[in-house]
PDB file of C-alpha atoms in Angstrom:
ATOM      1  CA  MET A   1      46.671  10.091  18.910  1.00  0.00           C
ATOM      2  CA  HIS A   2      43.855  12.028  20.574  1.00  0.00           C
ATOM      3  CA  ARG A   3      43.176  13.926  17.392  1.00  0.00           C
ATOM      4  CA  ILE A   4      43.057  10.722  15.374  1.00  0.00           C
ATOM      5  CA  ALA A   5      40.444   9.295  17.773  1.00  0.00           C
ATOM      6  CA  LYS A   6      38.273  12.361  17.423  1.00  0.00           C
ATOM      7  CA  VAL A   7      38.412  12.116  13.657  1.00  0.00           C
ATOM      8  CA  ALA A   8      37.558   8.389  13.787  1.00  0.00           C
ATOM      9  CA  VAL A   9      34.537   9.134  15.932  1.00  0.00           C
ATOM     10  CA  LEU A  10      33.305  11.875  13.549  1.00  0.00           C
ATOM     11  CA  VAL A  11      33.784   9.637  10.500  1.00  0.00           C
ATOM     12  CA  ALA A  12      31.873   6.766  12.222  1.00  0.00           C
ATOM     13  CA  ALA A  13      29.063   9.148  13.131  1.00  0.00           C
ATOM     14  CA  ALA A  14      28.863  10.510   9.552  1.00  0.00           C
ATOM     15  CA  VAL A  15      28.651   6.974   8.127  1.00  0.00           C
ATOM     16  CA  ALA A  16      25.951   5.949  10.632  1.00  0.00           C
ATOM     17  CA  PHE A  17      23.767   8.960   9.892  1.00  0.00           C
ATOM     18  CA  SER A  18      24.182   8.697   6.135  1.00  0.00           C
ATOM     19  CA  ALA A  19      23.171   5.021   5.960  1.00  0.00           C
ATOM     20  CA  PRO A  20      19.633   4.335   4.757  1.00  0.00           C
ATOM     21  CA  VAL A  21      17.225   3.723   7.578  1.00  0.00           C
ATOM     22  CA  ALA A  22      14.596   1.006   7.247  1.00  0.00           C
ATOM     23  CA  ASN A  23      11.034   2.179   7.662  1.00  0.00           C
ATOM     24  CA  ALA A  24       9.767   0.594  10.884  1.00  0.00           C
ATOM     25  CA  ASP A  25       6.173   1.348   9.951  1.00  0.00           C
ATOM     26  CA  ARG A  26       6.037  -0.933   6.913  1.00  0.00           C
ATOM     27  CA  SER A  27       3.976  -4.152   7.149  1.00  0.00           C
ATOM     28  CA  TYR A  28       5.564  -6.657   4.851  1.00  0.00           C
ATOM     29  CA  ILE A  29       3.893  -9.709   3.298  1.00  0.00           C
ATOM     30  CA  TYR A  30       6.548 -11.547   1.264  1.00  0.00           C
ATOM     31  CA  ASN A  31       8.195  -8.775  -0.818  1.00  0.00           C
ATOM     32  CA  SER A  32       5.137  -6.534  -0.870  1.00  0.00           C
ATOM     33  CA  TYR A  33       4.048  -4.094   1.855  1.00  0.00           C
ATOM     34  CA  SER A  34       1.766  -1.413   3.203  1.00  0.00           C
ATOM     35  CA  ASP A  35       3.167   1.809   4.554  1.00  0.00           C
ATOM     36  CA  ASP A  36       2.037   4.963   6.273  1.00  0.00           C
ATOM     37  CA  VAL A  37       1.974   8.171   4.151  1.00  0.00           C
ATOM     38  CA  THR A  38       2.602  11.808   5.078  1.00  0.00           C
ATOM     39  CA  ASP A  39      -0.198  14.214   4.194  1.00  0.00           C
ATOM     40  CA  TRP A  40       1.552  16.295   1.528  1.00  0.00           C
ATOM     41  CA  HIS A  41      -0.654  19.318   2.138  1.00  0.00           C
ATOM     42  CA  THR A  42       0.342  19.694   5.771  1.00  0.00           C
ATOM     43  CA  GLY A  43       3.412  17.472   6.228  1.00  0.00           C
ATOM     44  CA  VAL A  44       1.672  15.520   9.005  1.00  0.00           C
ATOM     45  CA  GLY A  45       2.693  11.865   9.219  1.00  0.00           C
ATOM     46  CA  TRP A  46       0.253   8.987   8.997  1.00  0.00           C
ATOM     47  CA  GLY A  47      -2.136  11.029   6.851  1.00  0.00           C
ATOM     48  CA  GLY A  48      -2.894   7.968   4.740  1.00  0.00           C
ATOM     49  CA  ALA A  49      -1.687   4.512   3.739  1.00  0.00           C
ATOM     50  CA  THR A  50      -0.244   2.904   0.648  1.00  0.00           C
ATOM     51  CA  ALA A  51      -0.176  -0.585  -0.816  1.00  0.00           C
ATOM     52  CA  CYS A  52       2.898  -1.601  -2.835  1.00  0.00           C
ATOM     53  CA  ASP A  53       3.188  -4.762  -4.957  1.00  0.00           C
ATOM     54  CA  MET A  54       6.881  -5.663  -5.270  1.00  0.00           C
ATOM     55  CA  ASP A  55       6.447  -9.266  -6.380  1.00  0.00           C
ATOM     56  CA  GLN A  56       6.356 -10.571  -9.922  1.00  0.00           C
ATOM     57  CA  ASP A  57       3.918 -13.303  -8.904  1.00  0.00           C
ATOM     58  CA  GLY A  58       0.688 -11.949 -10.425  1.00  0.00           C
ATOM     59  CA  ASN A  59      -0.937 -11.435  -7.000  1.00  0.00           C
ATOM     60  CA  SER A  60      -2.290  -8.068  -5.991  1.00  0.00           C
ATOM     61  CA  VAL A  61      -1.749  -6.391  -2.590  1.00  0.00           C
ATOM     62  CA  LYS A  62      -4.181  -4.655  -0.270  1.00  0.00           C
ATOM     63  CA  ALA A  63      -3.435  -2.248   2.499  1.00  0.00           C
ATOM     64  CA  HIS A  64      -6.001  -2.353   5.267  1.00  0.00           C
ATOM     65  CA  PHE A  65      -6.065   0.628   7.588  1.00  0.00           C
ATOM     66  CA  THR A  66      -8.211   2.355  10.171  1.00  0.00           C
ATOM     67  CA  ARG A  67      -8.354   6.024  11.087  1.00  0.00           C
ATOM     68  CA  ASP A  68      -8.752   7.820  14.381  1.00  0.00           C
ATOM     69  CA  ASP A  69     -12.555   7.786  13.967  1.00  0.00           C
ATOM     70  CA  ASN A  70     -12.341   3.890  13.735  1.00  0.00           C
ATOM     71  CA  SER A  71     -13.413   3.849  10.095  1.00  0.00           C
ATOM     72  CA  ALA A  72     -11.916   1.004   8.025  1.00  0.00           C
ATOM     73  CA  HIS A  73     -10.345   1.637   4.590  1.00  0.00           C
ATOM     74  CA  VAL A  74      -8.611  -0.389   1.881  1.00  0.00           C
ATOM     75  CA  GLU A  75      -6.103   0.563  -0.832  1.00  0.00           C
ATOM     76  CA  TRP A  76      -5.532  -2.053  -3.558  1.00  0.00           C
ATOM     77  CA  ALA A  77      -2.447  -2.302  -5.754  1.00  0.00           C
ATOM     78  CA  THR A  78      -3.460  -4.358  -8.819  1.00  0.00           C
ATOM     79  CA  GLY A  79      -1.105  -3.008 -11.468  1.00  0.00           C
ATOM     80  CA  GLY A  80       1.601  -5.561 -10.980  1.00  0.00           C
ATOM     81  CA  TYR A  81       5.310  -5.431 -10.105  1.00  0.00           C
ATOM     82  CA  GLY A  82       6.495  -2.095  -8.725  1.00  0.00           C
ATOM     83  CA  THR A  83       2.987  -0.632  -8.371  1.00  0.00           C
ATOM     84  CA  CYS A  84       2.210   1.523  -5.352  1.00  0.00           C
ATOM     85  CA  VAL A  85      -1.211   2.918  -4.706  1.00  0.00           C
ATOM     86  CA  VAL A  86      -1.542   5.796  -2.163  1.00  0.00           C
ATOM     87  CA  ALA A  87      -4.761   6.582  -0.325  1.00  0.00           C
ATOM     88  CA  VAL A  88      -6.350   9.611  -1.975  1.00  0.00           C
ATOM     89  CA  ASP A  89      -8.163  10.648   1.187  1.00  0.00           C
ATOM     90  CA  LEU A  90      -5.143  12.033   3.063  1.00  0.00           C
ATOM     91  CA  SER A  91      -5.994  13.757   6.296  1.00  0.00           C
ATOM     92  CA  SER A  92      -4.030  15.587   8.962  1.00  0.00           C
ATOM     93  CA  THR A  93      -6.939  15.525  11.422  1.00  0.00           C
ATOM     94  CA  ASN A  94      -8.349  11.980  10.932  1.00  0.00           C
ATOM     95  CA  ARG A  95      -5.015  10.146  10.700  1.00  0.00           C
ATOM     96  CA  VAL A  96      -4.285   6.475  10.167  1.00  0.00           C
ATOM     97  CA  ASN A  97      -3.790   4.718  13.525  1.00  0.00           C
ATOM     98  CA  LYS A  98      -2.895   1.281  12.135  1.00  0.00           C
ATOM     99  CA  HIS A  99      -2.304  -0.537   8.833  1.00  0.00           C
ATOM    100  CA  ARG A 100      -1.343  -3.984   7.549  1.00  0.00           C
ATOM    101  CA  SER A 101      -0.715  -5.571   4.189  1.00  0.00           C
ATOM    102  CA  GLN A 102      -2.447  -8.532   2.554  1.00  0.00           C
ATOM    103  CA  GLN A 103      -1.513 -10.503  -0.495  1.00  0.00           C
ATOM    104  CA  ILE A 104      -4.413 -11.616  -2.631  1.00  0.00           C
ATOM    105  CA  ARG A 105      -3.825 -15.083  -4.094  1.00  0.00           C
ATOM    106  CA  ASP A 106      -6.080 -16.956  -6.561  1.00  0.00           C
ATOM    107  CA  TRP A 107      -5.915 -20.527  -5.230  1.00  0.00           C
ATOM    108  CA  ALA A 108      -4.699 -20.190  -1.666  1.00  0.00           C
ATOM    109  CA  THR A 109      -5.445 -18.304   1.556  1.00  0.00           C
ATOM    110  CA  ASP A 110      -4.694 -14.605   1.499  1.00  0.00           C
ATOM    111  CA  PRO A 111      -1.970 -14.021   4.146  1.00  0.00           C
ATOM    112  CA  TYR A 112      -1.672 -10.755   6.156  1.00  0.00           C
ATOM    113  CA  GLY A 113       1.349  -8.858   7.338  1.00  0.00           C
ATOM    114  CA  PRO A 114       1.446  -7.660  10.962  1.00  0.00           C
ATOM    115  CA  TRP A 115      -0.462  -4.587  12.106  1.00  0.00           C
ATOM    116  CA  LYS A 116       1.668  -1.459  12.422  1.00  0.00           C
ATOM    117  CA  TYR A 117       0.485   1.180  14.823  1.00  0.00           C
ATOM    118  CA  ARG A 118       1.074   4.897  14.822  1.00  0.00           C
ATOM    119  CA  PRO A 119       3.479   5.838  17.569  1.00  0.00           C
TER     120      PRO A 119
END
């Protein structure tokens, strides 16, 4: 019985660690979002931000973000459903410290997702 309990614990741990993990740094607005991006040159997290349009509603999505030097930036996904636009100015020294998403609508207010802050 003791051996069976050990095997059960190992199987449960394997399942828990193999399950997909939600990205806690995404700022959702409806089905679209902004997200932090790793600087692919250095592997440093929060090197940039991305805007992803995952709705088929014809609205575009903006990712608003600020960097350590307090400069404000915007990435805009206008290509439609499934389009993600990544900030081209990735940096491992002037990293993103917060970002949020915004859906741009033609005849209504443009709602924002919550700010997500770098840990």
